[in-house]
Each structure stands twice: as C-alpha cells, then as structure tokens.
Short mmCIF file of C-alpha atoms in Angstrom, two decimals:
data_model
loop_
_atom_site.label_atom_id
_atom_site.label_comp_id
_atom_site.label_asym_id
_atom_site.label_seq_id
_atom_site.Cartn_x
_atom_site.Cartn_y
_atom_site.Cartn_z
CA MET A 20 -3.80 -8.28 17.81
CA VAL A 21 -2.23 -5.98 15.32
CA ASN A 22 -4.47 -3.41 13.13
CA LEU A 23 -3.63 -3.07 9.50
CA HIS A 24 -5.26 0.51 9.79
CA SER A 25 -2.76 1.66 12.41
CA GLU A 26 0.07 -0.26 11.07
CA VAL A 27 -0.40 1.60 7.80
CA ARG A 28 -0.66 5.11 9.30
CA LYS A 29 2.72 4.06 11.21
CA ASN A 30 4.15 3.14 8.22
CA LYS A 31 3.55 6.08 6.43
CA ARG A 32 4.57 8.48 9.40
CA ASP A 33 8.12 6.54 9.27
CA SER A 34 8.12 7.14 5.15
CA ASN A 35 7.64 10.91 5.40
CA ILE A 36 10.23 10.96 8.47
CA VAL A 37 12.73 9.19 6.17
CA LEU A 38 12.17 11.25 3.60
CA ILE A 39 12.27 14.55 5.23
CA LEU A 40 15.79 13.24 7.00
CA PHE A 41 16.77 12.61 3.29
CA PHE A 42 16.24 15.89 1.90
CA VAL A 43 17.49 17.65 5.14
CA PHE A 44 20.90 15.45 4.87
CA SER A 45 20.87 16.63 1.41
CA ALA A 46 20.21 20.14 2.06
CA ILE A 47 23.17 20.21 4.23
CA LEU A 48 25.33 18.73 1.57
CA PHE A 49 24.46 21.09 -0.93
CA GLY A 50 25.03 24.02 1.71
CA ILE A 51 28.51 22.86 2.32
CA ALA A 52 29.11 22.31 -1.34
CA THR A 53 27.85 25.97 -2.09
CA LEU A 54 30.10 27.21 1.11
CA LEU A 55 33.12 25.86 0.00
CA PHE A 56 32.29 27.16 -3.96
CA THR A 57 31.88 30.72 -2.85
CA TYR A 58 34.21 30.72 0.29
CA GLN A 59 35.93 33.58 -1.24
CA ASP A 60 33.14 35.57 -1.33
CA ILE A 61 32.02 34.99 2.37
CA MET A 62 35.33 35.79 3.64
CA GLN A 63 34.76 39.09 2.29
CA GLY A 64 31.40 39.11 4.19
CA LYS A 65 29.53 39.08 0.83
CA TYR A 66 26.50 36.32 0.84
CA ASP A 67 24.90 37.26 -2.19
CA LEU A 68 26.70 34.65 -4.28
CA PHE A 69 26.24 32.02 -1.92
CA LEU A 70 22.11 32.68 -1.63
CA LEU A 71 21.88 32.75 -5.35
CA ILE A 72 23.78 29.56 -6.04
CA TYR A 73 22.12 27.57 -2.94
CA PHE A 74 18.66 28.43 -3.85
CA GLY A 75 19.81 27.93 -7.72
CA ILE A 76 20.60 24.26 -6.76
CA LEU A 77 17.54 23.81 -4.08
CA THR A 78 15.28 25.02 -7.21
CA ILE A 79 16.59 22.49 -9.95
CA VAL A 80 16.36 19.63 -6.97
CA VAL A 81 12.75 20.54 -6.71
CA LEU A 82 12.05 20.75 -10.82
CA TYR A 83 14.11 17.49 -11.24
CA ILE A 84 12.12 15.67 -8.61
CA PHE A 85 8.57 16.93 -10.13
CA TYR A 86 9.81 15.46 -13.22
CA PHE A 87 10.05 12.11 -11.69
CA ILE A 88 6.74 12.79 -9.93
CA SER A 89 4.84 13.28 -13.02
CA ASN A 90 6.23 10.87 -15.14
CA GLY A 91 8.01 8.18 -12.80
CA ASP A 92 4.93 5.79 -11.89
CA LYS A 93 3.31 5.44 -15.50
CA MET A 94 6.69 4.98 -17.01
CA ILE A 95 7.43 1.74 -15.64
CA LEU A 96 4.32 0.51 -17.55
CA LYS A 97 5.51 1.72 -20.72
CA ILE A 98 9.15 0.09 -20.23
CA THR A 99 7.62 -3.17 -19.16
CA ASP A 100 4.96 -3.31 -21.89
CA ALA A 101 2.01 -3.95 -19.51
CA LYS A 102 -1.53 -3.97 -20.91
CA LYS A 103 -4.77 -2.87 -18.94
CA ALA A 104 -6.50 -5.88 -17.82
CA THR A 105 -10.29 -6.10 -18.14
CA LYS A 106 -12.88 -7.58 -16.00
CA LYS A 107 -13.86 -9.85 -18.78
CA ASP A 108 -10.59 -11.22 -19.59
CA PHE A 109 -9.00 -11.36 -15.67
CA PRO A 110 -12.04 -11.65 -13.68
CA PHE A 111 -10.86 -13.11 -10.50
CA LEU A 112 -7.68 -10.54 -10.64
CA TYR A 113 -10.18 -7.70 -11.11
CA HIS A 114 -12.20 -8.89 -8.36
CA SER A 115 -9.47 -9.65 -6.01
CA VAL A 116 -7.85 -6.53 -6.29
CA GLU A 117 -11.19 -4.81 -5.91
CA ALA A 118 -12.04 -6.96 -2.54
CA LEU A 119 -8.44 -6.40 -1.07
CA SER A 120 -8.72 -2.44 -1.59
CA LEU A 121 -11.91 -2.82 0.23
CA ALA A 122 -10.45 -4.69 3.17
CA ALA A 123 -7.88 -2.11 3.26
CA GLY A 124 -10.06 0.55 3.27
CA MET A 125 -8.87 2.53 0.47
CA LYS A 126 -10.98 5.14 -1.26
CA THR A 127 -10.16 4.06 -4.73
CA THR A 128 -9.16 0.50 -6.37
CA PRO A 129 -5.57 0.36 -8.28
CA LYS A 130 -5.68 -0.23 -11.78
CA CYS A 131 -5.21 -4.07 -12.78
CA TYR A 132 -2.45 -4.35 -15.73
CA VAL A 133 -0.74 -7.53 -16.86
CA ILE A 134 2.61 -8.44 -18.43
CA LYS A 135 2.54 -11.26 -21.10
CA ASP A 136 5.22 -13.23 -20.10
CA THR A 137 5.86 -16.73 -18.65
CA ALA A 138 8.22 -15.21 -15.59
CA LEU A 139 6.26 -14.99 -12.27
CA ASN A 140 6.47 -11.64 -10.80
CA ALA A 141 4.64 -8.91 -9.90
CA PHE A 142 5.14 -5.18 -8.87
CA ALA A 143 2.92 -2.07 -8.19
CA THR A 144 3.44 1.39 -9.23
CA GLY A 145 1.83 5.08 -8.31
CA PHE A 146 2.33 7.85 -6.48
CA LYS A 147 -0.63 8.34 -4.38
CA PRO A 148 -3.10 5.18 -3.13
CA GLU A 149 -5.45 7.15 -5.44
CA ASN A 150 -3.82 6.70 -8.51
CA SER A 151 -2.16 3.51 -8.60
CA TYR A 152 -1.63 0.40 -10.35
CA ILE A 153 -0.76 -3.33 -9.93
CA VAL A 154 1.12 -5.11 -12.54
CA VAL A 155 1.12 -8.88 -12.52
CA THR A 156 2.48 -11.15 -15.49
CA THR A 157 0.43 -13.92 -17.05
CA GLY A 158 2.91 -16.48 -15.98
CA LEU A 159 1.88 -15.72 -12.44
CA ILE A 160 -2.18 -16.03 -12.72
CA ASP A 161 -1.50 -19.07 -14.66
CA LYS A 162 0.84 -20.85 -12.27
CA LEU A 163 -0.56 -19.36 -8.67
CA ASN A 164 -3.86 -20.78 -7.07
CA LYS A 165 -6.56 -18.18 -5.81
CA GLN A 166 -4.78 -17.79 -2.22
CA GLU A 167 -1.45 -17.43 -3.55
CA LEU A 168 -2.24 -15.01 -6.09
CA GLU A 169 -3.94 -13.02 -3.51
CA GLY A 170 -0.91 -12.98 -0.98
CA VAL A 171 0.94 -11.48 -3.92
CA LEU A 172 -1.59 -8.98 -4.44
CA ALA A 173 -2.05 -8.36 -1.16
CA HIS A 174 1.66 -7.65 -1.12
CA GLU A 175 1.98 -5.24 -3.76
CA MET A 176 -1.54 -3.36 -2.00
CA SER A 177 0.70 -3.05 1.03
CA HIS A 178 3.54 -1.29 -0.87
CA ILE A 179 0.96 1.28 -2.45
CA LEU A 180 -0.51 1.77 1.10
CA ASN A 181 2.94 2.33 2.74
CA GLN A 182 3.78 4.83 -0.08
CA ASP A 183 6.86 2.84 -0.93
CA ILE A 184 6.95 3.63 -4.53
CA LYS A 185 6.86 7.21 -3.65
CA ILE A 186 9.81 7.06 -1.15
CA ASN A 187 11.83 5.28 -3.88
CA LEU A 188 11.20 7.97 -6.39
CA TYR A 189 12.11 10.83 -4.25
CA ILE A 190 15.33 9.10 -3.04
CA ALA A 191 16.12 8.35 -6.82
CA GLY A 192 15.58 11.66 -7.88
CA LEU A 193 17.65 13.03 -5.19
CA MET A 194 20.51 10.40 -6.26
CA GLY A 195 20.11 12.00 -9.54
CA VAL A 196 20.97 15.42 -8.28
CA PHE A 197 23.66 14.06 -6.43
CA THR A 198 25.12 13.25 -9.57
CA LEU A 199 24.48 16.13 -11.42
CA VAL A 200 26.08 18.33 -9.19
CA GLY A 201 29.00 15.60 -8.84
CA THR A 202 29.25 16.20 -12.52
CA PHE A 203 29.07 19.95 -12.32
CA PHE A 204 32.16 19.78 -9.84
CA TYR A 205 33.94 17.39 -11.87
CA TYR A 206 34.01 19.59 -15.14
CA ALA A 207 34.51 22.64 -12.55
CA MET A 208 37.33 21.06 -11.72
CA PHE A 209 39.06 21.19 -14.98
CA THR A 210 37.74 24.24 -16.35
CA HIS A 211 39.07 26.20 -13.12
CA SER A 212 42.28 28.03 -13.70
CA GLY A 213 44.45 27.72 -10.52
CA ARG A 214 46.56 30.91 -11.24
CA ASN A 215 44.66 33.02 -8.28
CA ASP A 216 44.65 30.74 -5.62
CA ASP A 217 47.67 28.26 -6.07
CA GLY A 218 45.11 25.63 -7.39
CA LYS A 219 43.45 25.51 -4.15
CA MET A 220 39.81 25.85 -5.67
CA LYS A 221 40.61 22.79 -8.29
CA ILE A 222 41.29 20.91 -5.21
CA ALA A 223 38.31 21.91 -3.33
CA PHE A 224 36.04 20.90 -6.46
CA PHE A 225 37.72 17.60 -6.53
CA GLY A 226 37.11 17.08 -3.27
CA LEU A 227 33.53 17.80 -3.71
CA TRP A 228 32.92 15.56 -6.72
CA ILE A 229 34.10 12.85 -4.59
CA LEU A 230 31.68 13.68 -1.87
CA PHE A 231 28.85 13.70 -4.03
CA SER A 232 29.30 11.44 -7.20
CA VAL A 233 31.23 8.64 -5.59
CA ILE A 234 30.77 8.98 -1.43
CA GLY A 235 27.10 10.33 -1.52
CA VAL A 236 25.70 8.08 -4.33
CA PHE A 237 27.57 4.95 -2.78
CA PHE A 238 26.30 5.51 0.80
CA ALA A 239 22.74 6.87 -0.42
CA THR A 240 22.72 3.81 -2.60
CA LEU A 241 23.58 1.46 0.39
CA PHE A 242 20.81 3.20 2.41
CA ARG A 243 18.12 3.21 -0.35
CA LEU A 244 19.01 -0.55 -0.87
CA LYS A 245 18.32 -1.34 3.16
CA LEU A 246 15.41 0.96 3.03
CA SER A 247 13.79 -1.09 -0.20
CA ARG A 248 14.94 -4.68 1.91
CA GLN A 249 13.06 -3.66 4.86
CA ARG A 250 9.90 -2.38 3.06
CA GLU A 251 10.00 -5.89 1.51
CA TYR A 252 9.56 -7.23 4.74
CA LEU A 253 7.18 -4.99 5.90
CA ALA A 254 5.00 -5.41 2.63
CA ASP A 255 5.15 -9.40 3.28
CA SER A 256 3.75 -8.78 6.63
CA ASN A 257 1.00 -6.32 6.16
CA GLY A 258 -0.12 -8.40 3.11
CA ALA A 259 -0.60 -11.24 5.57
CA LEU A 260 -2.51 -9.00 7.86
CA LEU A 261 -5.04 -8.03 5.20
CA THR A 262 -5.55 -11.71 3.85
CA ARG A 263 -5.25 -12.86 7.59
CA TYR A 264 -3.59 -15.84 5.55
CA PRO A 265 0.05 -15.55 5.32
CA GLU A 266 0.37 -19.09 4.04
CA GLY A 267 -0.84 -17.88 0.51
CA LEU A 268 2.24 -15.30 0.05
CA ALA A 269 4.55 -17.87 1.49
CA SER A 270 3.30 -20.89 -0.77
CA ALA A 271 3.59 -18.25 -3.78
CA LEU A 272 7.01 -17.45 -2.95
CA GLU A 273 7.93 -20.91 -2.85
CA LYS A 274 6.88 -21.00 -6.49
CA ILE A 275 8.53 -18.05 -7.15
CA LYS A 276 11.63 -19.22 -6.04
CA GLY A 277 11.65 -22.08 -8.15
CA ASP A 278 11.08 -20.38 -11.45
CA PRO A 279 13.87 -20.25 -13.73
CA ASP A 280 13.68 -17.03 -15.34
CA PRO A 281 11.94 -14.02 -13.16
CA LEU A 282 11.65 -11.47 -15.85
CA VAL A 283 15.30 -10.80 -16.61
CA ASP A 284 14.66 -9.23 -20.26
CA LYS A 285 12.30 -6.16 -19.36
CA ALA A 286 13.53 -5.21 -15.96
CA ASN A 287 16.81 -3.18 -15.68
CA LYS A 288 18.88 -1.88 -12.50
CA ALA A 289 16.38 1.05 -12.24
CA THR A 290 13.17 -1.24 -11.71
CA ALA A 291 14.45 -4.33 -10.08
CA HIS A 292 13.19 -2.78 -6.64
CA LEU A 293 9.85 -2.78 -7.71
CA PHE A 294 9.34 -6.21 -8.73
CA ILE A 295 7.98 -8.73 -5.77
CA SER A 296 11.09 -10.72 -6.13
CA THR A 297 14.57 -9.92 -7.24
CA PRO A 298 14.57 -10.06 -11.10
CA PHE A 299 18.00 -11.16 -11.57
CA ARG A 300 19.01 -14.23 -10.63
CA LYS A 301 22.94 -14.52 -11.10
CA LYS A 302 24.29 -17.10 -8.98
CA LYS A 303 27.13 -15.05 -8.35
CA VAL A 304 27.69 -15.16 -4.67
CA SER A 305 29.63 -12.15 -3.21
CA PHE A 306 30.67 -10.81 0.02
CA PHE A 307 28.72 -7.48 -0.90
CA GLY A 308 26.00 -9.42 -2.17
CA ASN A 309 23.43 -8.84 0.45
CA LEU A 310 24.15 -5.20 0.76
CA PHE A 311 23.18 -4.61 -2.91
CA ALA A 312 20.34 -6.79 -2.88
CA THR A 313 16.92 -5.14 -3.29
CA HIS A 314 15.11 -7.51 -2.06
CA PRO A 315 15.77 -9.88 1.26
CA PRO A 316 16.79 -13.45 0.61
CA ILE A 317 13.61 -15.21 -0.42
CA ASP A 318 13.70 -17.99 2.30
CA LEU A 319 14.29 -15.87 4.77
CA ARG A 320 10.81 -14.10 3.85
CA ILE A 321 9.06 -17.12 3.65
CA ALA A 322 10.54 -18.39 7.14
CA LYS A 323 9.14 -15.48 8.49
CA LEU A 324 5.86 -15.64 7.05
CA ARG A 325 5.43 -19.31 8.29
CA GLY A 326 6.78 -18.24 11.51
CA LYS A 327 4.39 -15.83 12.06
CA LYS A 328 1.39 -16.86 14.84
CA LYS A 329 -1.79 -14.45 13.87
CA MET B 11 4.76 36.11 37.66
CA GLU B 12 5.27 33.67 40.35
CA THR B 13 7.07 30.52 39.19
CA TYR B 14 3.93 28.03 40.72
CA LEU B 15 1.61 29.97 38.19
CA ILE B 16 3.45 29.43 35.30
CA VAL B 17 3.65 26.04 35.96
CA ILE B 18 0.48 25.43 36.66
CA LEU B 19 -0.67 27.24 33.61
CA VAL B 20 1.83 25.13 31.47
CA ILE B 21 0.40 22.10 32.90
CA LEU B 22 -3.05 23.28 32.28
CA GLY B 23 -2.18 23.99 28.78
CA VAL B 24 -0.35 20.43 28.22
CA ILE B 25 -3.78 18.70 29.45
CA THR B 26 -5.74 20.88 27.11
CA LEU B 27 -3.73 20.07 24.32
CA TRP B 28 -4.31 16.35 24.90
CA ALA B 29 -7.74 16.79 25.34
CA ILE B 30 -7.88 18.34 21.89
CA PHE B 31 -5.89 15.78 19.95
CA GLY B 32 -7.92 13.03 22.02
CA TYR B 33 -11.38 14.31 21.07
CA ASN B 34 -10.05 14.89 17.25
CA ALA B 35 -8.66 10.98 17.16
CA PHE B 36 -12.17 9.84 18.44
CA VAL B 37 -14.29 12.01 15.96
CA ARG B 38 -11.52 10.85 12.93
CA LEU B 39 -12.04 7.15 14.32
CA ARG B 40 -15.55 7.39 14.31
CA ASN B 41 -15.84 8.55 11.07
CA GLU B 42 -14.15 6.01 10.06
CA VAL B 43 -16.07 3.37 11.47
CA GLU B 44 -19.12 4.95 9.99
CA ASN B 45 -17.25 5.30 6.40
CA SER B 46 -16.51 1.82 6.48
CA TRP B 47 -19.98 0.59 7.44
CA SER B 48 -21.20 2.29 4.51
CA GLN B 49 -19.02 0.47 2.35
CA ILE B 50 -20.31 -2.89 3.49
CA ASP B 51 -23.91 -1.33 2.64
CA VAL B 52 -22.99 -0.46 -0.77
CA GLN B 53 -21.51 -4.43 -1.37
CA LEU B 54 -24.66 -5.68 0.40
CA LYS B 55 -26.91 -3.29 -1.82
CA ARG B 56 -25.29 -4.60 -4.84
CA ARG B 57 -25.78 -8.38 -3.75
CA THR B 58 -29.21 -7.80 -3.01
CA ASP B 59 -29.75 -5.82 -6.37
CA LEU B 60 -28.49 -9.05 -8.44
CA ILE B 61 -31.24 -11.47 -6.60
CA PRO B 62 -34.23 -10.53 -8.67
CA ASN B 63 -32.39 -11.04 -12.05
CA LEU B 64 -31.27 -14.30 -10.29
CA ILE B 65 -34.52 -15.57 -9.34
CA ASN B 66 -36.00 -14.70 -12.69
CA THR B 67 -33.48 -16.62 -14.76
CA VAL B 68 -33.51 -19.78 -12.56
CA LYS B 69 -37.23 -19.67 -12.60
CA GLY B 70 -37.03 -19.62 -15.97
CA TYR B 71 -35.36 -23.20 -15.85
CA ALA B 72 -36.63 -24.48 -12.28
CA LYS B 73 -40.49 -23.51 -12.05
CA HIS B 74 -41.27 -25.60 -9.49
CA GLU B 75 -38.61 -24.94 -6.86
CA LYS B 76 -41.09 -22.32 -5.11
CA GLY B 77 -39.80 -23.01 -1.52
CA THR B 78 -36.08 -21.96 -2.19
CA PHE B 79 -37.64 -18.82 -4.22
CA GLU B 80 -39.69 -17.80 -1.28
CA GLU B 81 -36.36 -18.34 1.18
CA VAL B 82 -34.61 -16.26 -0.69
CA THR B 83 -36.94 -13.47 -1.06
CA LYS B 84 -37.66 -13.58 2.45
CA ALA B 85 -33.86 -13.27 3.08
CA ARG B 86 -33.60 -10.41 0.81
CA THR B 87 -36.86 -8.35 2.48
CA ALA B 88 -35.11 -9.06 5.93
CA MET B 89 -31.84 -7.42 4.63
CA ILE B 90 -33.78 -4.39 3.15
CA ASN B 91 -35.52 -4.00 6.38
CA ALA B 92 -32.33 -4.29 8.38
CA GLY B 93 -31.29 -1.25 7.70
CA GLY B 94 -28.57 0.36 9.81
CA ASN B 95 -28.55 -1.93 12.66
CA VAL B 96 -25.47 -3.66 12.68
CA ALA B 97 -26.86 -6.99 14.86
CA ALA B 98 -29.85 -7.03 12.75
CA THR B 99 -27.82 -6.61 9.29
CA ALA B 100 -25.51 -9.52 10.32
CA GLU B 101 -28.58 -11.89 10.85
CA ALA B 102 -30.17 -10.83 7.40
CA GLU B 103 -26.83 -11.37 5.94
CA ASN B 104 -26.16 -14.63 7.22
CA MET B 105 -30.01 -15.93 6.01
CA LEU B 106 -29.19 -14.54 2.91
CA THR B 107 -26.33 -16.08 2.36
CA GLY B 108 -27.54 -19.75 3.24
CA ALA B 109 -30.49 -19.13 1.11
CA LEU B 110 -28.53 -18.17 -2.16
CA LYS B 111 -26.82 -21.56 -1.30
CA SER B 112 -29.89 -23.48 -1.56
CA ILE B 113 -30.73 -21.82 -4.92
CA PHE B 114 -27.18 -22.52 -6.19
CA ALA B 115 -27.29 -26.41 -4.85
CA VAL B 116 -30.70 -26.53 -6.77
CA ALA B 117 -29.32 -25.48 -10.26
CA GLU B 118 -27.14 -28.45 -9.96
CA ALA B 119 -30.00 -30.63 -11.14
CA TYR B 120 -30.60 -28.61 -14.01
CA PRO B 121 -27.74 -28.48 -16.71
CA ASP B 122 -29.50 -26.05 -19.16
CA LEU B 123 -29.73 -23.86 -16.29
CA LYS B 124 -26.06 -24.34 -15.09
CA ALA B 125 -24.92 -23.71 -18.82
CA ASN B 126 -27.14 -20.36 -19.14
CA GLN B 127 -24.48 -17.35 -19.94
CA ASN B 128 -26.49 -15.62 -17.71
CA PHE B 129 -26.49 -17.54 -15.01
CA MET B 130 -22.56 -18.15 -15.01
CA GLN B 131 -22.28 -14.60 -14.98
CA LEU B 132 -24.94 -13.77 -12.17
CA GLN B 133 -23.02 -16.68 -10.38
CA GLU B 134 -19.52 -15.17 -10.69
CA GLU B 135 -20.76 -11.41 -9.96
CA LEU B 136 -22.23 -12.90 -6.71
CA SER B 137 -19.09 -14.76 -5.97
CA GLY B 138 -17.36 -11.45 -6.27
CA THR B 139 -19.62 -9.36 -4.41
CA GLU B 140 -19.75 -11.92 -1.55
CA ASN B 141 -16.02 -11.77 -1.32
CA LYS B 142 -16.35 -7.78 -1.27
CA VAL B 143 -18.88 -8.26 1.90
CA ALA B 144 -16.56 -10.19 3.74
CA ALA B 145 -13.75 -7.41 2.69
CA THR B 146 -15.80 -4.54 3.95
CA ARG B 147 -16.93 -6.32 6.82
CA GLN B 148 -13.12 -7.32 7.92
CA TYR B 149 -12.52 -3.65 7.16
CA TYR B 150 -15.22 -2.35 9.42
CA ASN B 151 -14.54 -4.83 12.64
CA ASP B 152 -10.92 -3.56 12.13
CA THR B 153 -12.01 0.21 12.51
CA VAL B 154 -14.46 -1.08 15.15
CA MET B 155 -11.76 -2.63 17.08
CA GLU B 156 -9.30 0.07 16.81
CA TYR B 157 -12.45 2.84 17.75
CA ASN B 158 -13.49 0.64 20.79
CA THR B 159 -10.00 -0.29 22.13
CA LYS B 160 -9.20 3.43 22.56
CA LEU B 161 -12.74 4.29 24.21
CA GLU B 162 -11.61 1.35 26.43
CA SER B 163 -8.37 2.33 27.34
CA PHE B 164 -7.15 4.62 30.02
CA PRO B 165 -6.70 7.52 29.94
CA SER B 166 -8.56 8.18 26.39
CA ASN B 167 -11.78 6.55 28.11
CA LEU B 168 -11.97 10.05 30.04
CA ILE B 169 -12.15 11.95 26.82
CA ALA B 170 -14.56 9.55 25.86
CA GLY B 171 -16.67 9.67 28.74
CA MET B 172 -16.70 13.65 28.53
CA PHE B 173 -17.75 13.94 25.20
CA ASN B 174 -20.11 10.67 25.38
CA PHE B 175 -18.63 8.78 22.49
CA LYS B 176 -20.48 5.09 22.58
CA GLU B 177 -19.17 1.67 21.89
CA LYS B 178 -19.65 0.79 18.30
CA ASP B 179 -20.82 -3.21 17.60
CA LEU B 180 -18.77 -5.73 15.81
CA PHE B 181 -20.03 -7.22 12.86
CA GLU B 182 -20.41 -10.71 13.54
CA ILE B 183 -22.53 -13.92 12.92
CA PRO B 184 -25.10 -14.36 16.11
CA GLU B 185 -23.81 -17.58 17.85
CA SER B 186 -26.93 -19.76 17.17
CA GLU B 187 -26.42 -19.28 13.65
CA LYS B 188 -22.75 -20.74 14.08
CA ALA B 189 -24.16 -24.23 14.14
CA VAL B 190 -22.09 -26.59 11.95
CA PRO B 191 -25.04 -27.69 9.55
CA LYS B 192 -25.62 -31.62 9.13
CA VAL B 193 -25.27 -32.91 6.04
CA GLU B 194 -27.29 -35.88 5.48
CA PHE B 195 -27.33 -38.45 2.50
#
C-alpha cells in the first residue's frame, strides 16, 4: 500500500526538480539574450559588459521573486476578503484541519480562514507548510456533509504538503520577469539607432522581444497550466490517501460541479489555479479549452477517485 | 596504480556510501516513528485530562451512576500506567473509549445534563480529541510501516542487522477486543 509520507517526499523532490529545470531554462534564455545584446563586445574579446548585464538580470530576477515570496501568499487572503475562522464559530472546520494535519505528520496546523459567499469553493495558500492557510467559503461549510468537507480539506492540505503554492509562485515570478525583459527589448528596438549596424541590432531586439514576451510566455503558460492540472490530480489522490476515504472528496466534487456560481466575482486569472475547482464556468467550448484549463475536468477527477481501490 | 586495485577501491567506496545513506535513512525513519508516537501521547493526554472535569459535571446530575464512574476512572488509570508500551496503550485506549461511550449513554437519560453548557463543550472537545487520537494513530502506523518495510527488505535489512535497528509495533486493537458488541433490547 502506498504511504502518504513517502508520496509527499517524492512530490517535494519532483517539485524541486521542476523548479531547478525552469530556473536553468530561464538562465540559458537570459544568457542567450545577453550574448546577442553584447555580441559586438564579445567579438572583440571584451566580456565585461556581458557579465555586468547578465548578473544584473539575475539580480533583478532574484529580487522580483523575493517580492513574490514575501507578499504572494498573504495577498490572496486580502484579495478574496477572507476572515480568520475561530474555533468557537467554526468548531468542525477547526478540529478537522487540526486532525488532518496530525494525520499528515505536519509540525504545525494550517490556519483556517473563511470567505462569506454562497459559492462552493476552497483554496490553500502559504509558502511553507509551517506557515500556511486553508480558506473555505461559508457556502461549502453549509452545503457539504462532514466527510465531503474533510475530503476537500485533505485535498487542500495536500497542496500545502506538496509545495504546489511555492512552485506556482516561483513560476509566476519568473514569467513576470520574462515579460519585463521582453518589454525592455521592445523599447530597445525602438530607441536603438540602426545607423551603425544596418539595423541588425533592431532585428535582434525584435527577435528577442518575440522570444521572451510572446514565445517564452506562451510556452511557459502552457507548461504552468499542465503542471497545475497534474498537481490537481495529485492533490486529489494524496487527499484521499490522507482520509482513507476517496468517496468523501468524490461526493464533494459532485456537489461542487452542480454549483451554479463558483465564486466568479472574487477570483481572477491570477488566482484561478488555487481554487479546488475552476472558478470560471463559461460554457464556451473551444479547441484550446483543455490546454488552457487550470484544473482537469471535474468528471474525470470524480471518476479517478471512484476508480481508486485502496 | 593497478587497474584492479582502483576498481576494488571504487567498489568499496560505493558500498560505504550506500551503507552511510542507508544508516541515515534508518535513523531518520526511526526518529519519525518516535516523534509520531509522542504526538499520539499528546492527544491521549489531552483526553485523559478532560475526564476529571467530565466526571464532575456528570456527577452533578447523575450521582447514582457509580458503576459508570468507576469504569471510566479505572480506564483512565490504566491509560496513565500504560506509559510508552504500545500494546498496553492500545488496550487501555480501547478500554477508555468504551468507558466514555458508557458515560455518554448514561447522560442520555438526564436532559438537564445534556443541556448543560459545560457538558456540551466537553463532549465536543472529547469528540475532537478522539478524532485527533485516530489521526495521530494513523500517522504513527504509516511511519511504522515505512520503517518496518525498510527493515525487512533486502538489501537494507543488512544495514538494519549491522546497526541493530529493531522492528516497531503497530498501534492496533488486540484481536479479543475486536468483537462486535451485542446490542440487546
């Protein structure tokens, strides 16, 4: 039988590998860009400008990402207007989260927050398991029974354990830098005078702008969404492992599926991936529909949970 | 240096590294088991601490139910005495759960007691604590399983034998207690 503890260790390891690969890929991209930018100097054997710009970019990246680290996880609480849930007002929620964190062997219990909304949805945030938050809507607490609510809470707890929030924030941060760098090249393209090199640099800048702002962001987005979908399945199965009762979450997803209003107001594209079920319910079916979804289709998730034999 | 000497050294190096990693893994797993046991302890203690208050509250309304009180007190003592022994704790925990069920069954006959704020709060705390005992128990058993599996598997069992790592007990209900209670009307 699979063990949650070893599963989580494996997932954390995979998360770190994904992050390292992403950083390496970005570093190579920045390296190529800087190379092209300073190729005239390099042709002459002068590497100073290259090193200056390259490490300048890397410093910007690190600073930008630390901005996300220090604010990203709590920002979402403010955006969604989540309020701290007290043991007195929400005893079952409080006790359940504590019990689940004990069953997962966590050193500290995530803090409970609620959003006053009739929609059925939930999310987790927090960079480290030691400093994490689980947020549910009051609608969810009202409409779900105890096992269903526990299933949802276990799913969110798995996101925290697998460090999905951290991975997502890092990738979002890096993508922000891509766009920043791309914009830099966009302006460079216009302001650079093409007199000295027959406009070759202008073309190079144009190419780099396309590379970062268009191609880079496009593929990074696809990658990020694929990762997000995969992590949703993972959270489903790890959550089921935690409660030893996959039907709880399956049944909860059925109810969530039937919910006509999944919190469209307070969610936006930046926060969609955090929720347990996609907060956008446009019935528009497009060819790219599944590629750009943050969550796998609900029916598939339910089927997987029910197909799972312990 | 001769090629075969280099090969032997490399092999020895690899074996040593494997032994080091294996040993450290065992240390980590064993500590995880001991840590998760202490988590159960914390919850069990929470539960035993709630009991005197519970008994006093119930006594205020149902003085004559002496037998039930004795049952609970006896179970509580057994719990405290079980100490770190896994099997003894499992048995005492089972006894305590049964005794608590009796108290709450008794309380059903006293509507004033059931409406008492203190009693309701205690009931909720106990219920929450019992869920947590179950949760810490589940985690403990998970860590024991991981540890024992590594202990018994080849080739890590070689390291276990070398450094004297012992198998750990699962926290389970003894067979005798698994009997389904007969409900008689």
